[in-house]
Amino acid sequence: MPPPSPLVAGVAPAAAAAAPTLLHLFLRTRRRLPTPRAVAFASGSHAHDALLLRRAADVADRSAGLTSPHPNFGCVIARPQLETDSVEAWVVGEGFLYAQGTTCAELLAAQEAGEHARGATAYLNLEPGDCYGDSTAVASLVQEALKSCLVVNAPLLYRAAFHVPFSVLKYAMTADGKIAASSGHASWVSGKSSRGRVFELRGRSDAVIVGGNTVRLDDPRLTARHVKGHIPVRIVMSQSLNLPEEANLWNVTDAYTIVMTQRGARRDFQKRLAMKGVEVVEFDMLNPRDVMSYCYDRGYLSVLWECGGTLSASAISASVIHKIYAFWAPKIIGGVNAPTPVGELGMSQMTQAIDLIDVSYEQIGRDMLMSGYIQPIPDLSPVIPSVDEIPSVDPDVSPYETNIVSFYKTWDIFGAFSNFSPHPIRMPDENGEYITWPTVEHYYQVLHIFFLGYINIFFQAHKFVGVDNPQARDIVQEIKQAKSPEEAARIGRTRQREFPELVQIDWESTKIDVMYRAIKCKFSAYPHLTNMLLSTAGSVLVEASPHDLFWGGGREGEGLNYLGRLLMQLRSEILGTVPASVEVGEPA
């Protein structure tokens, strides 16, 4: 039987087709005169706007830690109600960007509002275009709400301005300024409620960084325990790799670990870490600035530093720390040699001290949390050079010659080429019935680990693993139900390490074919993607992943770039320059 029409972002074709009309209607109402139904509320509309904009910022904040390096984006749809003046009752739909490759906030809000979206107003946490530069009373009345919108996307602004992830230094100290006793014992400085807040901070971060001393003394796990959803990468910085053979961070079952070190340090220990699933990255000179540049290249948006005083001082001196979270506990430990949160900064006078900006205080249990910015939130106004100005901006770049087309994140210009793009595909099972997969990545991760019977229509000659294994079937459902392709990838890789016996033996020789069939399905289902692919004719396509050296091009072009090669193969097939039967070769 032929495959049914593809779903768009998990919505039936009819509903998806209606969504743009609704979006157009409610977005356009910001420019229309008030209807008779809304005239009664005109006098208080500015106050309502401020409240609803702040609500949009709060909704956007739910995506913290999930969207990097995309901004946290929220949308609230509201329409006045004659019977009540409460903005809570006005809200008919809300949505936020869960992660890259998921449905956009506007569409989620429109779907929830349904017919109630007609004639309503959409409130977005990003500054509205028609309010930009406006000095009227409306702008001043909503200024506080607009500031909230900037704060919720501070990580994106810092990343865009400084080309490093937004970095937060967190520490807990006693009333006399100690983070541990003279012996190094630090469990626990702060109370349980404060530690719960730290779990939340980890869940909002892409990575958590510690130094070698923290690993040796505390043996931390650095997981976002008790917080569901995003799990940050754990990074250990150690120049000499003087680290214990056994540590909680070497267990990568629940969270990924990267050890960053100096080139050539303890190669035998590096091999033992790699055998445990820990990634080791070498630097010519290990320092916070280069580490943050590397994290920037990996796409990290927000990083949490939970290190000791020596490393924190080095990071502050390198100007890569943007915000401080200091937990003060009502206790005194004393000790001349007891460590402090920040080591030597080279300052000899109090007038040299760094003054924090936008400082706030919050009592958490018996502790006090003080937070503030070291560097102000950047005020970014986009400046896009014209074609004539490009040579003066960068003489090496020609706007008329595009030989390489790169893609990586779904919001890139050619981001739809990514496996994470929100384009569901439908593939048949063994009975010829079509199953919908939210993204190509969801489909690939399942096949990556479990060649189950319901997909054997493509692999009749293969012997499948896990066909009758209940555990395998449970994991397949877990991957399929993942809310984002990022989660699907994390679940797939984690389960692969946990259950290596379920991995298809000849997966390495078949994964290229699996990926190619999924890509062909995706582009055949969405004609506009095919047109986008054909628009790149004559260009080399490169998946610009800095760490995937098989599907991506690598950080310095050392990768095999098989995803880009498969897309070029498909492009050639569509253009008719090669026969459709040509197979893509295996890696050398």
XYZ file of C-alpha atoms in Angstrom:
588
model
C 0.000 0.000 0.000
C 1.354 3.537 -0.713
C 2.497 5.556 2.300
C -0.080 8.023 3.594
C 0.631 11.744 3.521
C 3.456 12.735 5.858
C 2.640 14.342 9.173
C 4.067 17.774 9.899
C 5.392 18.058 13.464
C 3.078 15.288 14.611
C -0.084 17.005 13.336
C -2.509 15.590 10.804
C -2.194 17.232 7.372
C -5.449 19.152 7.659
C -4.577 20.683 11.008
C -1.068 21.544 9.888
C -2.406 23.312 6.847
C -4.688 25.436 9.029
C -1.942 26.485 11.427
C -0.310 29.144 9.213
C -3.695 30.855 8.779
C -4.182 31.010 12.542
C -0.658 32.275 13.076
C -1.195 34.968 10.489
C -4.470 36.047 12.084
C -3.288 36.340 15.650
C 0.066 37.879 14.797
C -1.629 40.460 12.602
C -3.961 41.612 15.387
C -1.133 43.606 16.999
C -1.550 46.111 14.144
C -5.341 46.176 13.984
C -7.683 48.548 15.777
C -9.396 47.073 18.840
C -12.669 45.306 18.155
C -15.800 46.351 20.083
C -15.313 43.318 22.312
C -11.879 44.574 23.390
C -12.635 48.320 23.678
C -13.739 47.954 27.290
C -10.255 46.802 28.229
C -8.318 49.444 26.263
C -7.544 51.552 29.331
C -5.706 48.688 31.034
C -4.211 47.102 27.914
C -0.655 48.266 28.622
C -0.646 46.664 32.051
C -2.068 43.471 30.551
C 0.589 43.540 27.835
C 3.308 43.745 30.465
C 1.859 40.816 32.419
C 1.426 38.669 29.328
C 4.908 39.493 28.029
C 6.315 38.456 31.386
C 4.264 35.278 31.173
C 5.770 34.622 27.735
C 9.233 35.020 29.288
C 8.295 32.555 32.039
C 7.018 30.082 29.454
C 10.251 30.496 27.466
C 12.254 29.754 30.593
C 10.902 26.201 30.593
C 13.219 25.416 27.695
C 16.374 26.439 29.560
C 19.121 23.874 29.068
C 17.385 22.200 26.130
C 17.721 24.452 23.090
C 21.398 25.423 22.874
C 22.578 27.348 21.037
C 19.059 28.369 20.011
C 17.313 31.016 22.150
C 14.750 30.128 24.794
C 11.525 30.938 23.002
C 7.999 31.158 24.395
C 4.649 32.213 22.997
C 1.416 33.078 24.817
C -1.847 33.625 22.936
C -4.469 35.688 24.764
C -7.823 37.273 23.982
C -9.867 39.535 26.283
C -12.880 38.063 28.069
C -15.842 40.312 28.845
C -16.682 38.454 32.032
C -13.262 38.827 33.667
C -10.314 41.196 33.791
C -7.878 38.425 34.812
C -5.113 37.813 32.287
C -4.965 34.199 33.499
C -8.418 33.684 32.064
C -7.447 35.422 28.834
C -4.734 32.923 27.939
C -5.992 30.432 25.352
C -2.710 28.851 24.291
C 0.939 28.587 25.282
C 4.007 26.960 23.780
C 7.765 26.910 24.127
C 10.591 25.519 22.016
C 11.410 22.225 23.706
C 14.611 21.550 21.770
C 16.050 21.866 18.316
C 14.127 19.717 15.891
C 10.832 20.130 17.776
C 7.718 22.119 16.950
C 8.144 25.886 17.236
C 6.583 27.785 20.126
C 4.124 29.718 17.950
C 2.683 26.603 16.358
C 2.359 24.825 19.710
C 0.492 27.799 21.144
C -1.731 28.035 18.076
C -2.560 24.351 18.227
C -3.499 24.605 21.901
C -5.632 27.702 21.271
C -7.429 26.168 18.284
C -10.257 28.354 17.042
C -9.768 30.668 20.034
C -6.629 31.977 18.314
C -8.716 33.885 15.780
C -8.639 37.579 16.649
C -6.315 36.989 19.612
C -2.863 38.442 20.303
C 0.428 36.573 20.400
C 2.974 37.567 23.040
C 6.572 36.476 22.374
C 9.466 36.735 24.793
C 11.769 38.037 22.039
C 11.350 41.766 21.490
C 8.565 42.520 18.949
C 9.827 44.100 15.773
C 7.319 46.961 15.782
C 8.346 47.938 19.328
C 12.047 48.247 18.505
C 13.320 51.759 19.224
C 9.873 52.928 20.314
C 10.078 55.616 23.020
C 6.345 56.024 23.510
C 4.420 55.293 26.690
C 3.720 51.729 25.528
C 7.443 50.951 25.323
C 8.136 52.422 28.753
C 5.233 50.536 30.324
C 6.462 47.181 29.040
C 10.146 47.945 29.596
C 10.379 45.729 32.686
C 8.739 42.847 30.858
C 11.120 43.324 27.932
C 14.048 43.211 30.367
C 12.750 39.858 31.595
C 12.798 38.678 27.988
C 16.454 39.695 27.682
C 17.368 37.974 30.936
C 15.738 34.686 29.939
C 17.865 34.661 26.786
C 21.036 36.034 28.385
C 22.939 32.827 27.446
C 22.217 33.382 23.751
C 23.246 37.043 23.921
C 26.537 36.286 25.664
C 27.295 33.485 23.211
C 26.569 35.704 20.214
C 28.609 38.625 21.582
C 31.671 36.804 22.932
C 31.734 33.528 20.936
C 31.900 31.471 24.114
C 29.078 29.761 26.028
C 27.352 31.676 28.809
C 29.354 30.656 31.890
C 28.068 30.605 35.468
C 30.380 30.099 38.455
C 28.567 28.449 41.357
C 29.945 27.841 44.834
C 28.718 27.269 48.375
C 30.585 28.787 51.291
C 30.311 29.254 55.032
C 29.640 32.578 56.718
C 33.415 33.043 57.046
C 33.996 32.456 53.344
C 35.243 28.832 53.259
C 34.183 26.217 50.709
C 35.642 23.327 52.734
C 37.493 22.535 55.946
C 41.287 22.667 56.095
C 41.276 18.915 55.465
C 39.380 19.422 52.212
C 36.143 17.903 53.553
C 33.136 19.743 52.069
C 30.034 17.581 52.571
C 27.966 19.517 53.088
C 28.520 23.266 53.209
C 25.000 24.206 52.153
C 21.624 22.741 53.047
C 19.431 20.300 51.152
C 17.263 23.034 49.599
C 20.321 24.789 48.188
C 21.623 21.523 46.760
C 18.266 21.046 45.088
C 18.695 24.447 43.451
C 22.110 23.346 42.189
C 20.456 20.349 40.505
C 18.172 22.816 38.727
C 21.160 24.894 37.600
C 22.789 21.767 36.199
C 19.620 20.874 34.344
C 19.680 24.299 32.681
C 23.288 23.867 31.507
C 24.837 22.018 28.592
C 27.965 21.150 30.552
C 29.302 21.178 34.113
C 33.028 21.833 34.619
C 35.259 20.797 37.530
C 39.002 20.543 38.052
C 41.179 17.621 39.041
C 41.199 18.568 42.744
C 37.407 18.324 42.894
C 37.530 14.831 41.400
C 40.246 13.688 43.801
C 38.722 15.177 46.958
C 34.950 14.966 46.402
C 34.453 12.203 43.786
C 31.310 14.000 42.515
C 28.681 12.632 40.158
C 27.614 16.029 38.763
C 24.249 14.752 37.567
C 21.011 16.726 37.623
C 19.497 14.346 40.162
C 15.798 14.784 40.916
C 15.441 16.982 37.810
C 13.841 15.265 34.828
C 14.803 16.015 31.255
C 18.133 17.395 30.084
C 21.358 15.829 31.395
C 24.478 18.008 31.044
C 27.859 16.797 29.842
C 30.444 16.539 32.634
C 33.837 18.092 31.883
C 37.013 17.555 33.915
C 39.976 19.893 33.336
C 43.323 18.386 34.335
C 46.710 19.331 32.898
C 48.637 16.313 34.200
C 45.786 13.771 34.327
C 46.683 13.063 37.939
C 43.247 11.560 38.434
C 42.017 8.415 40.235
C 41.619 5.181 38.315
C 38.096 4.808 39.668
C 35.673 7.719 40.007
C 31.952 8.361 39.721
C 32.583 10.515 36.660
C 34.045 7.542 34.772
C 30.607 5.878 34.913
C 28.958 7.184 31.747
C 25.743 5.208 32.040
C 23.624 8.201 33.003
C 25.757 11.131 31.792
C 28.554 11.715 29.284
C 32.028 12.693 30.517
C 34.807 14.581 28.727
C 38.291 14.891 30.188
C 40.286 17.839 28.849
C 44.037 17.747 29.308
C 47.445 18.819 28.020
C 48.694 17.121 24.872
C 50.652 13.963 25.629
C 49.616 13.623 29.277
C 49.461 10.005 30.543
C 48.555 8.321 27.259
C 48.091 4.957 29.011
C 45.509 6.486 31.366
C 43.805 8.151 28.400
C 43.346 4.724 26.815
C 41.832 3.318 30.016
C 39.396 6.219 30.181
C 38.423 5.684 26.555
C 37.701 2.014 27.234
C 35.213 3.165 29.887
C 33.447 5.434 27.405
C 35.058 8.696 28.589
C 36.068 11.096 25.815
C 39.530 12.640 26.142
C 40.341 15.937 24.397
C 43.920 17.204 24.277
C 44.971 20.870 24.106
C 48.383 22.290 23.281
C 47.960 24.496 26.355
C 44.996 23.738 28.607
C 43.304 26.960 29.757
C 39.721 28.179 30.343
C 39.632 30.397 27.242
C 40.528 27.591 24.831
C 38.182 25.192 26.639
C 35.311 27.646 26.217
C 36.149 28.115 22.541
C 36.021 24.357 22.159
C 32.653 24.203 23.961
C 31.414 26.977 21.671
C 32.390 24.902 18.639
C 30.460 21.948 20.064
C 27.341 24.099 20.176
C 27.096 24.572 23.950
C 24.995 27.528 25.029
C 25.383 27.514 28.816
C 28.124 26.079 31.050
C 28.157 25.722 34.848
C 31.516 25.888 36.640
C 31.568 23.973 39.952
C 35.317 24.059 40.455
C 37.635 25.042 43.283
C 39.322 28.372 43.887
C 42.356 27.873 41.641
C 40.416 27.030 38.485
C 37.673 29.585 39.205
C 40.297 32.341 39.517
C 41.833 31.262 36.225
C 38.417 31.327 34.526
C 37.558 34.776 35.927
C 40.961 36.123 34.850
C 40.324 34.768 31.350
C 37.005 36.730 31.253
C 34.944 33.647 30.501
C 32.767 33.818 33.635
C 29.642 35.927 33.182
C 27.504 35.287 36.265
C 28.022 34.212 39.882
C 25.769 32.087 42.087
C 27.043 32.169 45.688
C 25.286 30.111 48.360
C 26.033 31.358 51.908
C 25.493 28.905 54.740
C 24.989 30.133 58.351
C 27.968 28.279 59.762
C 31.633 28.968 60.558
C 34.449 26.482 59.928
C 37.585 28.628 60.313
C 41.043 27.489 59.267
C 43.966 29.493 57.900
C 44.458 26.967 55.113
C 40.760 26.270 54.472
C 40.024 26.902 50.756
C 38.048 29.906 49.534
C 35.777 30.133 46.448
C 38.181 32.169 44.298
C 41.976 31.959 44.325
C 44.562 34.586 43.484
C 43.442 37.234 40.970
C 46.483 39.509 41.298
C 44.528 42.308 42.973
C 46.215 44.178 45.819
C 43.693 46.971 46.489
C 39.961 46.856 47.216
C 39.409 49.426 44.465
C 40.415 46.690 41.991
C 37.610 44.382 43.128
C 35.073 43.232 40.539
C 31.653 44.778 41.202
C 28.733 42.504 40.359
C 25.818 43.868 38.336
C 22.071 43.315 38.845
C 22.640 41.612 42.163
C 19.739 39.703 43.726
C 19.268 37.843 47.007
C 17.062 34.883 47.826
C 16.715 32.885 51.012
C 16.747 29.148 50.396
C 16.054 27.226 53.566
C 18.647 28.441 56.084
C 21.008 29.561 53.317
C 21.171 32.786 51.343
C 21.698 32.801 47.570
C 23.380 35.854 46.090
C 23.591 36.100 42.298
C 24.915 38.765 39.994
C 26.594 39.368 36.644
C 30.305 40.037 36.198
C 29.668 41.315 32.694
C 26.434 43.103 31.653
C 24.024 41.377 29.292
C 25.140 42.416 25.782
C 22.857 44.746 23.854
C 22.955 43.232 20.405
C 21.462 44.992 17.432
C 21.855 42.954 14.247
C 23.955 44.575 11.545
C 23.781 42.714 8.243
C 26.233 44.022 5.640
C 25.004 44.489 2.121
C 26.524 42.634 -0.817
C 28.651 45.689 -1.601
C 29.899 45.897 1.986
C 30.909 42.242 2.375
C 34.418 42.634 0.851
C 35.181 45.429 3.341
C 33.978 43.233 6.213
C 35.943 40.176 5.085
C 38.017 40.472 1.884
C 38.408 36.693 1.714
C 34.668 36.115 1.343
C 32.891 36.495 -1.965
C 29.097 36.690 -1.829
C 28.888 35.252 -5.330
C 30.997 32.098 -4.895
C 29.635 29.392 -2.639
C 31.643 26.214 -2.999
C 30.891 24.711 0.419
C 27.455 24.583 2.050
C 27.688 23.757 5.757
C 24.847 22.692 8.028
C 24.677 21.460 11.591
C 21.972 22.939 13.814
C 18.359 22.883 12.637
C 18.102 26.684 12.666
C 21.002 27.073 10.239
C 20.092 28.251 6.746
C 20.335 24.663 5.536
C 19.461 23.167 8.915
C 16.665 21.118 7.360
C 19.402 18.791 6.065
C 20.120 17.742 9.675
C 18.843 14.468 11.131
C 17.392 16.588 13.939
C 15.120 18.643 11.680
C 11.412 18.375 12.639
C 10.344 16.352 9.606
C 8.635 13.072 10.553
C 9.211 10.115 8.252
C 7.007 7.097 7.689
C 8.610 3.696 7.226
C 6.869 0.334 6.769
C 6.943 -2.571 9.201
C 7.005 -6.264 8.282
C 3.271 -6.179 7.509
C 3.513 -3.222 5.192
C 1.932 -0.876 7.727
C 3.561 2.532 7.975
C 5.018 3.749 11.258
C 5.721 7.441 11.874
C 9.070 8.431 13.370
C 9.312 12.007 14.728
C 12.679 12.620 13.053
C 15.314 10.771 11.078
C 17.413 10.715 14.275
C 14.689 8.834 16.179
C 14.547 6.228 13.398
C 18.326 5.965 13.103
C 18.892 5.539 16.853
C 16.460 2.616 16.975
C 18.145 0.900 14.040
C 21.517 1.899 15.436
C 20.929 -0.461 18.318
C 18.055 -2.797 17.547
C 17.261 -4.307 14.158
C 13.723 -5.367 15.048
C 11.390 -7.481 13.006
C 9.002 -4.698 12.105
C 11.636 -3.061 9.877
C 12.927 -6.180 8.206
C 11.218 -5.335 4.943
C 14.462 -3.432 4.184
C 16.795 -6.094 5.531
C 15.522 -9.510 4.486
C 19.035 -10.922 4.237
C 20.088 -9.863 7.738
C 19.770 -11.717 11.018
C 18.120 -9.347 13.441
C 18.931 -8.830 17.088
C 16.237 -8.381 19.708
C 13.169 -9.464 17.683
C 11.783 -11.430 20.636
C 13.544 -9.498 23.365
C 11.063 -7.584 25.580
C 13.833 -5.344 26.837
C 14.728 -4.346 23.284
C 11.112 -3.552 22.472
C 10.815 -1.380 25.587
C 13.893 0.592 24.602
C 12.568 1.070 21.073
C 9.414 2.606 22.505
C 11.507 4.766 24.831
C 13.470 6.143 21.892
C 10.381 6.616 19.729
C 8.614 8.564 22.491
C 11.603 10.845 23.173
C 10.391 14.437 23.078
C 13.283 15.647 20.941
C 15.915 14.167 18.623
C 18.553 15.202 21.177
C 16.867 12.990 23.767
C 16.504 10.154 21.243
C 20.246 10.329 20.514
C 21.151 10.376 24.200
C 18.872 7.437 25.010
C 20.161 5.435 22.053
C 23.824 5.945 22.904
C 23.264 5.265 26.593
C 21.352 2.049 25.972
C 23.998 0.935 23.478
C 26.617 1.138 26.226
C 24.322 -0.604 28.732
C 23.265 -3.466 26.463
C 26.032 -4.138 23.925
C 24.667 -7.649 23.375
C 21.630 -6.146 21.616
C 23.680 -4.277 19.013
C 23.403 -5.619 15.486
C 26.684 -7.406 14.740
C 27.084 -6.072 11.200
C 25.786 -2.591 11.980
C 28.972 -0.880 10.752
C 28.467 -2.362 7.289
C 24.772 -1.472 7.082
C 24.335 1.906 8.811
C 25.119 3.919 5.671
C 22.358 2.130 3.781
C 19.962 2.637 6.706
C 20.692 6.360 6.793
C 20.383 6.744 3.029
C 16.943 5.123 2.929
C 15.747 7.356 5.770
C 17.064 10.467 4.014
C 15.399 9.492 0.738
C 12.120 8.990 2.578
C 12.402 12.414 4.211
C 13.168 14.330 1.029
C 10.549 12.495 -1.027
C 7.889 13.368 1.575
C 8.697 17.087 1.662
C 9.056 18.677 -1.814
C 10.343 21.980 -0.402
C 13.312 20.091 1.074
C 14.043 18.630 -2.346
C 14.000 22.125 -3.832
C 16.381 23.286 -1.117
C 18.706 20.385 -1.845
C 18.673 21.091 -5.575
C 19.475 24.751 -4.897
C 22.903 23.603 -3.670
C 23.853 21.999 -6.981
C 27.553 22.494 -7.639
C 28.383 22.936 -3.953
C 29.992 20.528 -1.517
C 27.689 19.698 1.381
C 29.369 19.389 4.787
C 27.758 18.370 8.049
C 29.736 20.703 10.314
C 29.712 18.602 13.468
C 32.951 19.283 15.375
C 32.945 15.914 17.163
C 31.235 13.375 14.890
C 34.061 12.216 12.655
C 31.957 9.695 10.736
C 28.761 11.534 9.738
C 30.300 14.990 10.163
C 33.263 16.887 8.833
C 35.003 17.255 12.188
C 36.426 20.354 13.774
C 39.184 20.876 11.213
C 37.872 18.888 8.258
C 39.279 15.589 9.484
C 35.861 13.859 9.513
C 34.515 11.515 6.834
C 31.373 13.684 6.307
C 29.169 10.752 5.331
C 25.922 12.642 5.895
C 27.041 15.339 3.478
C 28.161 12.690 1.005
C 24.818 10.918 1.174
C 22.962 14.173 0.544
C 25.164 14.868 -2.492
C 24.478 11.323 -3.695
C 20.736 11.922 -3.371
C 21.043 15.276 -5.136
C 22.821 13.591 -8.040
C 20.087 10.944 -8.234
C 17.367 13.580 -8.363
C 19.221 15.533 -11.036
C 19.707 12.308 -12.994
C 23.476 12.620 -13.145
C 23.912 9.173 -11.567
C 21.605 6.141 -11.671
C 19.460 5.528 -8.586
C 20.964 2.079 -8.151
C 24.431 3.436 -7.344
C 25.419 2.570 -3.769
C 27.487 4.847 -1.561
C 30.823 3.215 -0.804
C 31.917 2.037 2.616
C 34.499 4.064 4.548
C 38.110 3.263 3.891
